[in-house]
Coordinates of C-alpha atoms in Angstrom, one line a residue:
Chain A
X179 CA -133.6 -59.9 -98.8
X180 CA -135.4 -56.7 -97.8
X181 CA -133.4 -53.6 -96.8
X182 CA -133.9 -50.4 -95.6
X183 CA -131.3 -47.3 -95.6
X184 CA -131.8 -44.5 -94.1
X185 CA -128.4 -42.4 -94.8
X186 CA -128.6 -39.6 -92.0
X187 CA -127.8 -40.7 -88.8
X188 CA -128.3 -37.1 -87.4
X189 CA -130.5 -34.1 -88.8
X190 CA -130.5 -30.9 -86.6
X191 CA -132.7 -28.2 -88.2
X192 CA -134.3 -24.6 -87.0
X193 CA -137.7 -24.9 -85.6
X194 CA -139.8 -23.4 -88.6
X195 CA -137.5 -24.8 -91.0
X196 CA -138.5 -27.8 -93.4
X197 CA -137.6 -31.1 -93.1
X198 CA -136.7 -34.5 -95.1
X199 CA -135.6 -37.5 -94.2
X200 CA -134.6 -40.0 -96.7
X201 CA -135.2 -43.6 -96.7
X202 CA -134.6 -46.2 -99.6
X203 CA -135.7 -49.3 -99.7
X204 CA -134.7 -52.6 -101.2
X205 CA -137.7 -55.0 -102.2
X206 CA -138.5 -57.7 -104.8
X207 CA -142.1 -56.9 -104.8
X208 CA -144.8 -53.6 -104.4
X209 CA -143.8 -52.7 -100.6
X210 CA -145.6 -51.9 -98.0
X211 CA -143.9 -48.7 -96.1
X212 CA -143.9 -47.2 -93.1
X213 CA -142.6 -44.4 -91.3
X214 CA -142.6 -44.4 -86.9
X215 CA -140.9 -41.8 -84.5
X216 CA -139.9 -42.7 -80.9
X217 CA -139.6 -39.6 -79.0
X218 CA -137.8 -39.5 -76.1
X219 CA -139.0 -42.5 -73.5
X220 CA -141.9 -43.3 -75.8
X221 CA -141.9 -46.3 -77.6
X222 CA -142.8 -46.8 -81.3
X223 CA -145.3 -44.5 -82.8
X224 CA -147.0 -44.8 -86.6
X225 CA -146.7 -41.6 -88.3
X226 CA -147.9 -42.8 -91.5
X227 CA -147.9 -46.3 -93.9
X228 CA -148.1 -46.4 -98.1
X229 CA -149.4 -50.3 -99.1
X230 CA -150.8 -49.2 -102.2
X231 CA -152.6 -45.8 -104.3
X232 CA -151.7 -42.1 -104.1
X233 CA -147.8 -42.4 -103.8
X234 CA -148.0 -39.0 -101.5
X235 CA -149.7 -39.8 -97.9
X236 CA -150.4 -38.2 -95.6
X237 CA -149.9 -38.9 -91.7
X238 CA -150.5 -37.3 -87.9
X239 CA -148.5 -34.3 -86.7
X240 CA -148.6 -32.9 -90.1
X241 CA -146.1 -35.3 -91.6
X242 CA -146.4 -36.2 -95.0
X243 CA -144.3 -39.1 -97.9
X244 CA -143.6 -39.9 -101.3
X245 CA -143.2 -43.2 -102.9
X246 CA -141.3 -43.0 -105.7
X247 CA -140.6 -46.6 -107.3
X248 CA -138.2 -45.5 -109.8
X249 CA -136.2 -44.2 -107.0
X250 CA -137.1 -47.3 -104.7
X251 CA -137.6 -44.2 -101.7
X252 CA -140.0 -43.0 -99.4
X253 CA -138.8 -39.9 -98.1
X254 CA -140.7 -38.3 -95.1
X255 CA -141.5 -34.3 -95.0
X256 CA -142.5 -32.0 -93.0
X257 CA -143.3 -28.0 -93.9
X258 CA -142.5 -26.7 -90.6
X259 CA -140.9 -28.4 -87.7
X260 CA -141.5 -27.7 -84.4
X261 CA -139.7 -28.2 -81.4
X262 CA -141.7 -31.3 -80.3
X263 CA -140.5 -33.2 -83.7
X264 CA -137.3 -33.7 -81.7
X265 CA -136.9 -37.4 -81.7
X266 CA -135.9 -40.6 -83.6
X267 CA -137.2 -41.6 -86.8
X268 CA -137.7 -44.9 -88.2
X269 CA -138.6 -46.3 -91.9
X270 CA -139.5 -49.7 -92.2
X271 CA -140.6 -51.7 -95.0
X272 CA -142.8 -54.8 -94.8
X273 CA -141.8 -58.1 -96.0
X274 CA -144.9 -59.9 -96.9
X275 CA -143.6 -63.8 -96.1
X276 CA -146.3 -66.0 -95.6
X277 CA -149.0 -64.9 -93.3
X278 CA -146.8 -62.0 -91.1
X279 CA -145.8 -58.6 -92.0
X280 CA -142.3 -59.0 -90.8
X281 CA -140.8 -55.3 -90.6
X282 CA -137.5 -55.0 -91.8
X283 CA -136.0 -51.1 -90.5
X284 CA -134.2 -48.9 -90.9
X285 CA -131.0 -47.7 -88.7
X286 CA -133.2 -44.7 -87.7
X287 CA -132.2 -40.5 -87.8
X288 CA -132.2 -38.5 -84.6
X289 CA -134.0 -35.1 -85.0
X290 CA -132.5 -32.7 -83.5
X291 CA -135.0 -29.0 -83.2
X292 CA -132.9 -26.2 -82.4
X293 CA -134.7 -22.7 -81.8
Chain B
X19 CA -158.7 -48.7 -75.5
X20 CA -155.8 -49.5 -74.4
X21 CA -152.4 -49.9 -76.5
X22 CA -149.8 -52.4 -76.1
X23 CA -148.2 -52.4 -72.7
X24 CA -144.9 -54.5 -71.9
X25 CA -143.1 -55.2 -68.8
X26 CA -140.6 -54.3 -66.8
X27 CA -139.9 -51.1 -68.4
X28 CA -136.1 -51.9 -67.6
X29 CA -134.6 -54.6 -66.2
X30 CA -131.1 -55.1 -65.0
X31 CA -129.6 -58.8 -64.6
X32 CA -126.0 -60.7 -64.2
X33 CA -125.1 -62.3 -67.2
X34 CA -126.1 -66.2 -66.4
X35 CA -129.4 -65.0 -64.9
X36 CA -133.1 -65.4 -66.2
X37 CA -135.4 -63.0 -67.3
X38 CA -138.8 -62.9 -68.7
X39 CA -140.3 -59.8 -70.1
X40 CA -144.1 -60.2 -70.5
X41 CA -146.2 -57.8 -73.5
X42 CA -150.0 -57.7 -73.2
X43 CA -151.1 -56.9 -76.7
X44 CA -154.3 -54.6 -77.7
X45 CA -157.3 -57.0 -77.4
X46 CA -158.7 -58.4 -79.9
X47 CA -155.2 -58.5 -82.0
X48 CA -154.5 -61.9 -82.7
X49 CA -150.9 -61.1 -84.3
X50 CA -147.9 -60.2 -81.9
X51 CA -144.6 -59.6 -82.7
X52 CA -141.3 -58.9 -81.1
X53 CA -138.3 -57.3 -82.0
X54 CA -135.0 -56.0 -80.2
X55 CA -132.9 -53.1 -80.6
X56 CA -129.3 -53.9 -79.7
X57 CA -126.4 -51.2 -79.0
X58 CA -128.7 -48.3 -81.1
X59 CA -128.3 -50.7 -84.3
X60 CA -131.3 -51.3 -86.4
X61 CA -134.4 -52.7 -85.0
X62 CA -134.8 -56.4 -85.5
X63 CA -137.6 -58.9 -85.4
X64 CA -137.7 -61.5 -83.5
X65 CA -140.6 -64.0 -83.9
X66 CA -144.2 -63.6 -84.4
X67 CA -147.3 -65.0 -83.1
X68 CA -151.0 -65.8 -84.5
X69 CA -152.7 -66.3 -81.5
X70 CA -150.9 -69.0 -79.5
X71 CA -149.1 -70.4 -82.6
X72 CA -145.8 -69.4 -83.9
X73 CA -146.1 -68.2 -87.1
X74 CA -142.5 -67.4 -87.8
X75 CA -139.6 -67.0 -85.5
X76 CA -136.6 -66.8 -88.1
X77 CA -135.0 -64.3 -85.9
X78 CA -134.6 -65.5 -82.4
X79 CA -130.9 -65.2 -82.1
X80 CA -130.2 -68.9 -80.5
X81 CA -131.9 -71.1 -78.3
X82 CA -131.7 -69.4 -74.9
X83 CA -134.5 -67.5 -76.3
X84 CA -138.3 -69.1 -75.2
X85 CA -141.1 -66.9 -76.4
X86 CA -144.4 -67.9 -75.5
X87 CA -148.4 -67.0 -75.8
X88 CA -150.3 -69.0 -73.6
X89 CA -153.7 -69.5 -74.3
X90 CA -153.3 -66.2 -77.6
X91 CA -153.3 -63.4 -75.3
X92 CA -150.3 -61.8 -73.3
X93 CA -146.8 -63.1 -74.5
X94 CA -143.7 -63.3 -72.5
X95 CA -139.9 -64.0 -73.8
X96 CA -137.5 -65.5 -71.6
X97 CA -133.5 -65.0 -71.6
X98 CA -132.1 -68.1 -70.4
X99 CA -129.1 -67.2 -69.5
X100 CA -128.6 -64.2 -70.1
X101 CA -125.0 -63.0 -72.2
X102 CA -123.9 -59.9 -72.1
X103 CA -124.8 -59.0 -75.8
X104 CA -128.5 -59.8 -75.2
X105 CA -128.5 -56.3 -73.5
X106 CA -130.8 -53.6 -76.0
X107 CA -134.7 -53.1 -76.0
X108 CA -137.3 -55.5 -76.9
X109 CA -140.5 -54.1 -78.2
X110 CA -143.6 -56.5 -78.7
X111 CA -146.2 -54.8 -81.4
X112 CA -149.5 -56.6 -82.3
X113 CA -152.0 -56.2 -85.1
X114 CA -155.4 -57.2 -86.0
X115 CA -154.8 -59.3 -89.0
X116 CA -151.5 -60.0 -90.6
X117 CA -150.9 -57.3 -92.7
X118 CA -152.4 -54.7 -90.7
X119 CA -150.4 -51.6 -89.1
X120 CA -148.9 -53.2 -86.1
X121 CA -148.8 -51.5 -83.2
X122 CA -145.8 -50.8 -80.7
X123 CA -145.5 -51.2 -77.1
X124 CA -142.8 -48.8 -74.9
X125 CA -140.3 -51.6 -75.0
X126 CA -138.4 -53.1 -72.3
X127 CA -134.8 -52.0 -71.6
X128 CA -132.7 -54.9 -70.6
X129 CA -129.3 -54.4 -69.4
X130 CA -126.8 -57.5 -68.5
X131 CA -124.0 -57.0 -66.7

């Protein structure tokens, strides 16, 4: 069965100050990934999806991942955070079952911005 | 255009109560999904729709949950009754075709006291 492990429930970093979140991923098959934020009464937002390609992609809000199969992760970085970034992160991996993409996510890390 | 919109935005019931939470998804998507987040655990799906049909509803937790999509537009998803550990947030997302990005609507809090 799929899986997803994201191992920091809580990340506080400076504002200006780099930033990665981990994910790994259990799969059988190539995996479609994902990364969404849900900031603070919001609900679900796409930051940025790998299916297939480049293993780096890019996303909004200056975000940015890297696939890496040998490592079976798909970490999510960011050069500079601002205070905005403050809010909860979400990796998800897609489990291609018949028709659906059923997402399978994460437990999520809280981004906490201090200035 | 308009993205997915759900409603209430929170809704408080006694457990034994009904509720139905309705999601309208972004036209034109004929996939819809929905998945709960229970006491900040992981997010889980639920069931998913193509058009009116369900396509796969693997994780509906027992059977005093009814989702429905009438006619392959909005959805709703009754609680019926209501337990105390139904209590969390139910998002609906929809998508154009089955393995395209899926979309997420604000989620519906529901508490049950």
């Amino acid at each position: 069965a799929q899986s997803v492990t994201q191992p920091d429930i809580h990340i506080t970093v400076s504002e200006g100050a780099s930033l990665e979140l981990r994910c790994n991923y259990s799969y059988g098959a190539t995996p479609y990934l994902f990364w969404y934020v849900q900031s603070p009464g919001q609900g679900l937002q796409l930051l940025l999806k790998y299916f297939s390609g480049d293993t780096l992609v890019q996303g909004i809000k200056g975000f940015e991942a890297e696939f890496k199969r040998s490592q079976s992760s798909f970490n999510l970085r960011k050069p500079s955070v601002h205070w905005s970034d403050a809010a909860e992160y979400f990796c998800a991996v897609g489990a291609l079952e018949g028709y659906g993409n059923k997402l399978v996510f994460g437990a999520g890390t809280i981004l906490r911005v201090k200035s | 255009e308009a993205g997915v919109t759900q409603f209430p935005s929170h809704s408080v019931i006694e457990k034994g109560q009904t509720v139905t939470l309705r999601c309208d998804p972004i036209s034109g998507h004929d996939n819809l999904y929905w998945y709960r987040r229970v006491m900040g655990k992981e997010i889980k799906f639920l069931l998913h729709f193509v058009k009116e049909s369900k396509q796969d509803e693997s994780g509906m937790p027992n059977n005093r949950f009814l989702a429905e999509r009438t006619g392959g537009t909005y959805s709703t998803l009754k609680v019926q009754p209501a337990e105390l550990e139904d209590s969390g947030v139910y998002f609906c997302a929809s998508s154009q075709g089955g393995k395209d990005t899926q979309y997420f609507g604000p989620g519906t809090r529901l508490t049950v006291l």
